[in-house]
Amino acid sequence: MSLNSPYLRKPTSVSRVMAEVLLAMAPGIAVYAWFFGAGILVQLALATAAALAFEAAFLHMRGRPIKPALADLSAVVTAWLIALSFPSIGPWWLIVVATGFAIIVAKHLYGGLGQNPFNPAMVAYAVMIVAFPALMSQWPGAGQLDASAQLELIFGGARDIDAITAATPLDALRTGLRAEGAGVASLLDGAAFGHIAARGWEWVTAAFLLGGVYLLARRIITWHIPVAFLGTLALLATLASLLAPQAYPGALFSLFSGAAMLGAFFILTDPVSGATTPRGKLIYAAGAALITWIIRHFGAFPDGVAFATLLMNLCVPLIDMKTQPAVFGHKKKG
Amino acid sequence: MLQKLFKFNGGVKPATNKAASTRDPIKPVPMPRQLVVPLHQHVGGTPHPLVEAGEQVLKGQRIGAADGNVSSAIHAPTSGRVLAIEPRVMAHSSGLSSLSVVIEPDGEDRWIDTAPMPWRSMSPDEIRDELRDAGIVGLGGAVFPSHLKLKPGNEGTHTLVINGAECEPFITCDDLLMRERGDQIVRGALIMQAMLKAQRVLVGIEDNKPEAIAQMQAAVQRNGTTSMQVIAIPTRYPAGGAKQLIRVLTGIEVPHGRRSTDYGVQCFNTGTAYAIADAVEKGRPLISRIVTVAGNVERPGNYEVLFGTPMDHLAALAGIKADTDRFIMGGPMMGFRMPAYDVPVVKATNCVLVGSEALFPAPAPEMACIRCGECARACPADLQPFELYWHSRAKNFGKAQEYHLFDCIECGCCAYVCPSHIPLVDYYRFAKSEVWARERQKDAADVARERFEFRNERIEREKREKAEKLAAKTAASRAAASSAPGAEQGEAAPAAASTAADDSKKALIAAAMARAKAQRDAADQAAAPVATPPASAPDSAPATTAPAPQDRSI
């Protein structure tokens, strides 16, 4: 019996919010599986099972109620983000260990849902790419491997990997630029590239964009983070490609490559670890875009979204504190 | 006449549930067996009883005299016999009792002699005194004494806002009053306008009440006034919060702790305007009001209810359903659960909301805050409710105040939208009461310290004086002993010393009196119509019903 007002509640819950986020990822996953094979579905299942198991185990150890926390679906969202940012042909233990790290270290050791300062999925990514750089860099090309070959790679032991995987488009572009002295235009004519970015992957990112628009329409997220992130990334790419067209790809390539779309709509928008004030969100996302762009072009990793997210997570308390909106009656113009 | 409207941020749109209680006109209530009239029904001092047990009273007879100017009078709602003057359970969620006059009606309902107030030939102060003695207080829910608000601001009052927004779900008492008695509301508003010397009157009504808007517009036209405008505003809770309504109608944002008169605006509820017209035109004090009975009842509706009527007597007329488990005074967003079913209807009672578990189910278990920011988007005060929640929960009250805890109007929008089902407003109520308690403690400690220091000083002074006297005496006696001619000198010295001591004592007494006066002045000022937390002036303004003096007819 509720003792105090308000006695009315909007029919909403954390589970509903998380379910909407999962639903919004579905188109991207479908396109992913269509172009790159069933491996991603296996990885999603592995990550989901691992996340729920670790979550339940840790809730039990912490003496917290297990059922409501599993039903809130937050662990599933983390699991899916890990699966989508990891190579779909990585060995099974890679994603299980990563998910365990995300749920146990990045989430529960900090106090569980709502308390983690860093995005758990990105913590897992950062840890694994530092620990297993080779495994984390083996991505299949579009239509390159059939389902049985992918299953063999995930569950089998032997990995004669260089023969069967392609470098990611961002990697291919960077190595190409550095090693062969070739220009952007000639590299993008290569077989690995499609209309605007990597063949196949450009459609996956487009589907993530679609899912993101759905989240905006359902008011699960606000426009600030996606617009600031994609806008800043596009601006930087455009400026760079105008100044040095042979050394830097343009805005479209940058937006539809790597984890830009996933990051803009699904990763940076994680409310727990992200900025919360309207102005803060703009600063947070613009900063993440800048770091992403720098890592992509001057760093050693396939993509920069994960590190950009974590670095900006660090700044969130400061950003939020310094961007508190004016309270009713205290606005400057009165 | 197109009026530009402004917006306030946030707000929510819960189902209004108003249709059911607006089908019938306002209905009378059969006289209950007993009326229990609490003496304290408003913000400010508790009135002194003017009658004794056993005494016969007439309808409208003053039975409680205002305690100072920040108070209001209380009247007998009908004629009859005073059975007792004793503490009875208040219409307040605390379940505490307050001194009440219990009247047994004699069934004759005989009025005192009443006469219209010749208000146009009276001075503003005289009118205000009359309104205080007629028991007129804000009927939007805040029950702040109206006479205190009927003064032009320092730089004049340009706009009088009449609040007919009534944004809380279920409540329709203002709606029905406007539909049926618009003419008198308009006349009451014009009296207020004259007292405030306001250039214009804006009547704000949510656009989900087209009939009330039409009736009020017709009433304004019949009256012929050109300075009054009836304005439909978008339906969005809490548009009826005084500050939100002022914002919507004038674009002015009145910050927490400031009076709207500082910005040239004053705001009254429609029911208050109606009551003022009653008092001025007919000489009738405030003894009844319109109350909505809604929720878990067969026939929701509105009633004209005498103060002191037990809520169960009233609600029974609407047919209380069997599974009822509570009465809520007010609406579902800001109302308070009553400690008993038979608590009396008071001036603050705009609605008796009959509740059940089925109608207002307990929220799902509280989950962790995920900082999703829904609450911030819903907050009409532009606060970051989740930050307030984190700091309140951590008992980090200083931080909570930095995040403008006291700008929170407890409208409940944040808790309404929270996907984690956190009872956010409870956390803010807790934090506010903790802060008030600490301030009270600090004030008490300050007073104690001052007293202690003063006492030490006094003891020191007395010691010093004694020593000086002793020294003078010894010197004198020594002088007298050593040489007789020196006696004149010897006597003069102690005399001078004692006058000096007297002077310094007098100065100290004068200083103490000045301090006491300053304290009294400060207390008086604190009691003035500013949004003062009840704690800062506990003696002069024990605001038990609501901390904010603004009409909260939402």
mmCIF file of C-alpha atoms in Angstrom, chain A residues 17-265:
data_model
loop_
_atom_site.group_PDB
_atom_site.id
_atom_site.type_symbol
_atom_site.label_atom_id
_atom_site.label_comp_id
_atom_site.label_asym_id
_atom_site.label_seq_id
_atom_site.Cartn_x
_atom_site.Cartn_y
_atom_site.Cartn_z
ATOM 1 C CA VAL A 17 13.129 0.538 -21.206
ATOM 2 C CA MET A 18 15.736 -2.203 -21.642
ATOM 3 C CA ALA A 19 13.385 -4.263 -23.819
ATOM 4 C CA GLU A 20 12.941 -1.266 -26.109
ATOM 5 C CA VAL A 21 16.724 -0.957 -26.394
ATOM 6 C CA LEU A 22 17.027 -4.663 -27.271
ATOM 7 C CA LEU A 23 14.260 -4.306 -29.815
ATOM 8 C CA ALA A 24 16.039 -1.363 -31.387
ATOM 9 C CA MET A 25 19.179 -3.485 -31.828
ATOM 10 C CA ALA A 26 17.252 -6.228 -33.644
ATOM 11 C CA PRO A 27 17.381 -4.762 -37.188
ATOM 12 C CA GLY A 28 21.134 -4.288 -36.939
ATOM 13 C CA ILE A 29 21.552 -7.867 -35.732
ATOM 14 C CA ALA A 30 19.400 -9.235 -38.554
ATOM 15 C CA VAL A 31 21.392 -7.394 -41.216
ATOM 16 C CA TYR A 32 24.633 -8.450 -39.490
ATOM 17 C CA ALA A 33 23.634 -12.123 -39.647
ATOM 18 C CA TRP A 34 22.501 -11.738 -43.252
ATOM 19 C CA PHE A 35 25.827 -10.392 -44.470
ATOM 20 C CA PHE A 36 28.317 -12.007 -42.126
ATOM 21 C CA GLY A 37 26.747 -15.320 -41.193
ATOM 22 C CA ALA A 38 25.207 -16.944 -38.142
ATOM 23 C CA GLY A 39 28.298 -16.483 -35.980
ATOM 24 C CA ILE A 40 26.932 -13.295 -34.474
ATOM 25 C CA LEU A 41 23.785 -15.110 -33.329
ATOM 26 C CA VAL A 42 25.917 -17.710 -31.569
ATOM 27 C CA GLN A 43 27.951 -14.979 -29.915
ATOM 28 C CA LEU A 44 24.762 -13.195 -28.803
ATOM 29 C CA ALA A 45 23.446 -16.399 -27.263
ATOM 30 C CA LEU A 46 26.765 -17.094 -25.538
ATOM 31 C CA ALA A 47 27.004 -13.582 -24.157
ATOM 32 C CA THR A 48 23.379 -13.543 -22.985
ATOM 33 C CA ALA A 49 23.676 -16.865 -21.186
ATOM 34 C CA ALA A 50 26.978 -15.879 -19.613
ATOM 35 C CA ALA A 51 25.687 -12.482 -18.532
ATOM 36 C CA LEU A 52 22.586 -13.903 -16.872
ATOM 37 C CA ALA A 53 24.606 -16.623 -15.156
ATOM 38 C CA PHE A 54 27.221 -14.217 -13.819
ATOM 39 C CA GLU A 55 24.533 -11.731 -12.799
ATOM 40 C CA ALA A 56 22.578 -14.382 -10.900
ATOM 41 C CA ALA A 57 25.701 -15.745 -9.242
ATOM 42 C CA PHE A 58 26.846 -12.334 -8.098
ATOM 43 C CA LEU A 59 23.449 -11.208 -6.902
ATOM 44 C CA HIS A 60 23.327 -14.393 -4.865
ATOM 45 C CA MET A 61 26.763 -13.715 -3.403
ATOM 46 C CA ARG A 62 25.805 -10.146 -2.566
ATOM 47 C CA GLY A 63 22.598 -11.337 -0.940
ATOM 48 C CA ARG A 64 20.383 -9.360 -3.324
ATOM 49 C CA PRO A 65 17.081 -10.492 -4.785
ATOM 50 C CA ILE A 66 17.893 -12.275 -8.034
ATOM 51 C CA LYS A 67 14.655 -12.379 -9.966
ATOM 52 C CA PRO A 68 13.832 -8.663 -10.327
ATOM 53 C CA ALA A 69 17.431 -7.867 -11.258
ATOM 54 C CA LEU A 70 17.525 -10.532 -13.972
ATOM 55 C CA ALA A 71 14.139 -9.394 -15.230
ATOM 56 C CA ASP A 72 15.322 -5.801 -15.632
ATOM 57 C CA LEU A 73 17.233 -7.012 -18.744
ATOM 58 C CA SER A 74 20.154 -4.669 -18.126
ATOM 59 C CA ALA A 75 22.582 -7.608 -18.173
ATOM 60 C CA VAL A 76 21.186 -8.693 -21.534
ATOM 61 C CA VAL A 77 21.755 -5.234 -22.985
ATOM 62 C CA THR A 78 25.367 -5.368 -21.795
ATOM 63 C CA ALA A 79 25.732 -8.859 -23.290
ATOM 64 C CA TRP A 80 24.390 -7.791 -26.673
ATOM 65 C CA LEU A 81 26.628 -4.742 -26.798
ATOM 66 C CA ILE A 82 29.632 -6.962 -26.104
ATOM 67 C CA ALA A 83 28.600 -9.450 -28.798
ATOM 68 C CA LEU A 84 28.074 -6.693 -31.323
ATOM 69 C CA SER A 85 31.406 -5.042 -30.668
ATOM 70 C CA PHE A 86 33.431 -8.271 -30.607
ATOM 71 C CA PRO A 87 34.471 -10.206 -33.726
ATOM 72 C CA SER A 88 31.720 -12.679 -34.553
ATOM 73 C CA ILE A 89 34.203 -15.532 -35.047
ATOM 74 C CA GLY A 90 36.090 -15.188 -31.795
ATOM 75 C CA PRO A 91 36.444 -18.376 -29.692
ATOM 76 C CA TRP A 92 33.593 -19.002 -27.254
ATOM 77 C CA TRP A 93 35.688 -18.419 -24.152
ATOM 78 C CA LEU A 94 36.671 -14.957 -25.358
ATOM 79 C CA ILE A 95 33.154 -13.602 -25.126
ATOM 80 C CA VAL A 96 32.356 -15.529 -21.953
ATOM 81 C CA VAL A 97 35.402 -14.125 -20.177
ATOM 82 C CA ALA A 98 34.608 -10.662 -21.513
ATOM 83 C CA THR A 99 30.999 -10.836 -20.331
ATOM 84 C CA GLY A 100 32.139 -12.092 -16.957
ATOM 85 C CA PHE A 101 34.517 -9.174 -16.644
ATOM 86 C CA ALA A 102 31.785 -6.724 -17.603
ATOM 87 C CA ILE A 103 29.195 -8.101 -15.178
ATOM 88 C CA ILE A 104 31.455 -8.917 -12.250
ATOM 89 C CA VAL A 105 34.161 -6.287 -12.271
ATOM 90 C CA ALA A 106 32.649 -3.379 -14.173
ATOM 91 C CA LYS A 107 29.139 -3.717 -12.735
ATOM 92 C CA HIS A 108 28.826 -5.611 -9.463
ATOM 93 C CA LEU A 109 32.119 -4.675 -7.861
ATOM 94 C CA TYR A 110 31.010 -1.074 -8.227
ATOM 95 C CA GLY A 111 27.643 -1.759 -6.589
ATOM 96 C CA GLY A 112 25.490 -3.170 -9.345
ATOM 97 C CA LEU A 113 22.985 -1.555 -11.666
ATOM 98 C CA GLY A 114 23.071 2.213 -11.598
ATOM 99 C CA GLN A 115 26.374 2.447 -9.734
ATOM 100 C CA ASN A 116 28.968 1.655 -12.395
ATOM 101 C CA PRO A 117 30.981 4.662 -13.527
ATOM 102 C CA PHE A 118 32.129 2.924 -16.711
ATOM 103 C CA ASN A 119 30.124 1.309 -19.461
ATOM 104 C CA PRO A 120 30.530 -2.429 -18.644
ATOM 105 C CA ALA A 121 30.507 -3.573 -22.274
ATOM 106 C CA MET A 122 33.235 -1.115 -23.190
ATOM 107 C CA VAL A 123 35.316 -2.102 -20.169
ATOM 108 C CA ALA A 124 35.119 -5.686 -21.410
ATOM 109 C CA TYR A 125 36.124 -4.638 -24.916
ATOM 110 C CA ALA A 126 39.062 -2.572 -23.692
ATOM 111 C CA VAL A 127 40.348 -5.348 -21.451
ATOM 112 C CA MET A 128 40.090 -8.017 -24.126
ATOM 113 C CA ILE A 129 41.660 -5.976 -26.896
ATOM 114 C CA VAL A 130 44.637 -5.293 -24.686
ATOM 115 C CA ALA A 131 44.833 -8.917 -23.505
ATOM 116 C CA PHE A 132 44.080 -10.663 -26.821
ATOM 117 C CA PRO A 133 44.847 -8.183 -29.594
ATOM 118 C CA ALA A 134 45.110 -10.827 -32.291
ATOM 119 C CA LEU A 135 41.840 -12.601 -31.528
ATOM 120 C CA MET A 136 40.066 -9.280 -31.207
ATOM 121 C CA SER A 137 41.193 -8.206 -34.665
ATOM 122 C CA GLN A 138 39.964 -11.180 -36.683
ATOM 123 C CA TRP A 139 36.764 -10.202 -38.452
ATOM 124 C CA PRO A 140 35.139 -12.147 -41.276
ATOM 125 C CA GLY A 141 34.506 -10.421 -44.556
ATOM 126 C CA ALA A 142 30.972 -10.191 -45.872
ATOM 127 C CA GLY A 143 29.780 -13.582 -47.121
ATOM 128 C CA GLN A 144 33.223 -15.034 -46.569
ATOM 129 C CA LEU A 145 32.508 -17.862 -44.124
ATOM 130 C CA ASP A 146 29.548 -20.200 -43.994
ATOM 131 C CA ALA A 147 27.838 -21.183 -40.754
ATOM 132 C CA SER A 148 29.761 -24.395 -40.179
ATOM 133 C CA ALA A 149 33.090 -22.679 -40.698
ATOM 134 C CA GLN A 150 32.085 -20.009 -38.206
ATOM 135 C CA LEU A 151 30.935 -22.598 -35.646
ATOM 136 C CA GLU A 152 34.230 -24.420 -36.121
ATOM 137 C CA LEU A 153 36.091 -21.198 -35.390
ATOM 138 C CA ILE A 154 33.979 -20.424 -32.314
ATOM 139 C CA PHE A 155 33.930 -23.861 -30.748
ATOM 140 C CA GLY A 156 36.839 -25.662 -32.441
ATOM 141 C CA GLY A 157 40.395 -25.458 -31.359
ATOM 142 C CA ALA A 158 42.563 -24.731 -34.373
ATOM 143 C CA ARG A 159 42.639 -21.232 -35.814
ATOM 144 C CA ASP A 160 44.540 -20.860 -39.049
ATOM 145 C CA ILE A 161 43.226 -17.445 -39.028
ATOM 146 C CA ASP A 162 45.030 -15.255 -41.476
ATOM 147 C CA ALA A 163 43.896 -17.389 -44.347
ATOM 148 C CA ILE A 164 40.222 -16.877 -43.625
ATOM 149 C CA THR A 165 39.649 -13.449 -42.172
ATOM 150 C CA ALA A 166 39.886 -9.990 -43.520
ATOM 151 C CA ALA A 167 41.164 -6.961 -41.703
ATOM 152 C CA THR A 168 38.407 -4.581 -40.667
ATOM 153 C CA PRO A 169 37.793 -1.799 -43.151
ATOM 154 C CA LEU A 170 39.113 0.801 -40.750
ATOM 155 C CA ASP A 171 42.254 -1.301 -40.239
ATOM 156 C CA ALA A 172 42.615 -2.025 -43.933
ATOM 157 C CA LEU A 173 42.367 1.638 -44.717
ATOM 158 C CA ARG A 174 44.849 2.678 -42.085
ATOM 159 C CA THR A 175 47.426 0.003 -42.894
ATOM 160 C CA GLY A 176 46.978 0.697 -46.561
ATOM 161 C CA LEU A 177 47.568 4.382 -46.064
ATOM 162 C CA ARG A 178 50.588 3.826 -43.882
ATOM 163 C CA ALA A 179 52.300 0.948 -45.676
ATOM 164 C CA GLU A 180 51.659 1.340 -49.339
ATOM 165 C CA GLY A 181 51.395 5.074 -49.616
ATOM 166 C CA ALA A 182 48.210 4.606 -51.559
ATOM 167 C CA GLY A 183 45.459 7.247 -51.523
ATOM 168 C CA VAL A 184 42.049 6.926 -49.893
ATOM 169 C CA ALA A 185 40.252 6.889 -53.220
ATOM 170 C CA SER A 186 42.169 3.944 -54.674
ATOM 171 C CA LEU A 187 41.907 1.965 -51.439
ATOM 172 C CA LEU A 188 38.150 2.427 -51.251
ATOM 173 C CA ASP A 189 37.873 0.966 -54.755
ATOM 174 C CA GLY A 190 39.084 -2.330 -53.293
ATOM 175 C CA ALA A 191 36.894 -5.390 -52.981
ATOM 176 C CA ALA A 192 36.381 -5.003 -49.243
ATOM 177 C CA PHE A 193 34.550 -1.702 -49.701
ATOM 178 C CA GLY A 194 30.995 -1.071 -50.783
ATOM 179 C CA HIS A 195 29.025 2.064 -51.640
ATOM 180 C CA ILE A 196 30.010 4.347 -48.814
ATOM 181 C CA ALA A 197 32.024 2.205 -46.400
ATOM 182 C CA ALA A 198 32.863 -1.456 -45.910
ATOM 183 C CA ARG A 199 30.848 -3.912 -47.972
ATOM 184 C CA GLY A 200 28.039 -5.349 -45.851
ATOM 185 C CA TRP A 201 29.048 -3.461 -42.728
ATOM 186 C CA GLU A 202 27.660 -0.228 -44.159
ATOM 187 C CA TRP A 203 24.213 -1.849 -44.137
ATOM 188 C CA VAL A 204 24.629 -3.089 -40.593
ATOM 189 C CA THR A 205 25.469 0.413 -39.399
ATOM 190 C CA ALA A 206 22.541 1.795 -41.383
ATOM 191 C CA ALA A 207 20.289 -0.659 -39.526
ATOM 192 C CA PHE A 208 21.720 0.540 -36.202
ATOM 193 C CA LEU A 209 20.872 4.066 -37.301
ATOM 194 C CA LEU A 210 17.322 2.898 -37.927
ATOM 195 C CA GLY A 211 17.159 1.346 -34.456
ATOM 196 C CA GLY A 212 18.515 4.566 -32.997
ATOM 197 C CA VAL A 213 15.819 6.595 -34.666
ATOM 198 C CA TYR A 214 13.289 4.205 -33.116
ATOM 199 C CA LEU A 215 14.760 4.879 -29.653
ATOM 200 C CA LEU A 216 14.509 8.600 -30.291
ATOM 201 C CA ALA A 217 10.916 8.273 -31.425
ATOM 202 C CA ARG A 218 10.054 6.231 -28.330
ATOM 203 C CA ARG A 219 11.749 8.874 -26.167
ATOM 204 C CA ILE A 220 14.067 6.266 -24.635
ATOM 205 C CA ILE A 221 17.023 8.483 -25.527
ATOM 206 C CA THR A 222 17.256 12.179 -26.342
ATOM 207 C CA TRP A 223 18.778 13.647 -29.478
ATOM 208 C CA HIS A 224 21.738 15.259 -27.734
ATOM 209 C CA ILE A 225 24.255 12.409 -27.661
ATOM 210 C CA PRO A 226 23.697 10.912 -31.162
ATOM 211 C CA VAL A 227 23.595 14.308 -32.840
ATOM 212 C CA ALA A 228 26.641 15.649 -31.022
ATOM 213 C CA PHE A 229 28.632 12.458 -31.579
ATOM 214 C CA LEU A 230 27.810 11.919 -35.243
ATOM 215 C CA GLY A 231 27.935 15.644 -35.951
ATOM 216 C CA THR A 232 31.383 16.085 -34.441
ATOM 217 C CA LEU A 233 32.708 12.962 -36.141
ATOM 218 C CA ALA A 234 31.334 14.118 -39.481
ATOM 219 C CA LEU A 235 32.768 17.582 -38.986
ATOM 220 C CA LEU A 236 36.244 16.278 -38.156
ATOM 221 C CA ALA A 237 36.194 13.847 -41.084
ATOM 222 C CA THR A 238 35.029 16.505 -43.498
ATOM 223 C CA LEU A 239 37.649 19.005 -42.384
ATOM 224 C CA ALA A 240 40.419 16.403 -42.569
ATOM 225 C CA SER A 241 39.396 15.107 -45.967
ATOM 226 C CA LEU A 242 39.154 18.645 -47.310
ATOM 227 C CA LEU A 243 42.643 19.432 -46.071
ATOM 228 C CA ALA A 244 44.177 16.110 -47.125
ATOM 229 C CA PRO A 245 41.798 14.183 -49.378
ATOM 230 C CA GLN A 246 44.296 11.414 -50.036
ATOM 231 C CA ALA A 247 45.000 10.738 -46.368
ATOM 232 C CA TYR A 248 41.547 10.927 -44.750
ATOM 233 C CA PRO A 249 38.215 9.407 -45.727
ATOM 234 C CA GLY A 250 35.165 11.670 -45.725
ATOM 235 C CA ALA A 251 32.226 12.029 -43.377
ATOM 236 C CA LEU A 252 29.997 9.291 -44.768
ATOM 237 C CA PHE A 253 32.735 6.683 -44.557
ATOM 238 C CA SER A 254 33.481 7.679 -40.989
ATOM 239 C CA LEU A 255 29.865 7.569 -39.873
ATOM 240 C CA PHE A 256 29.055 4.224 -41.438
ATOM 241 C CA SER A 257 32.271 2.471 -40.411
ATOM 242 C CA GLY A 258 33.155 0.660 -37.230
ATOM 243 C CA ALA A 259 31.090 1.260 -34.128
ATOM 244 C CA ALA A 260 30.115 4.863 -34.855
ATOM 245 C CA MET A 261 26.375 4.191 -35.126
ATOM 246 C CA LEU A 262 26.329 1.593 -32.361
ATOM 247 C CA GLY A 263 28.249 4.009 -30.176
ATOM 248 C CA ALA A 264 26.105 7.030 -30.976
ATOM 249 C CA PHE A 265 22.759 5.388 -30.230
#
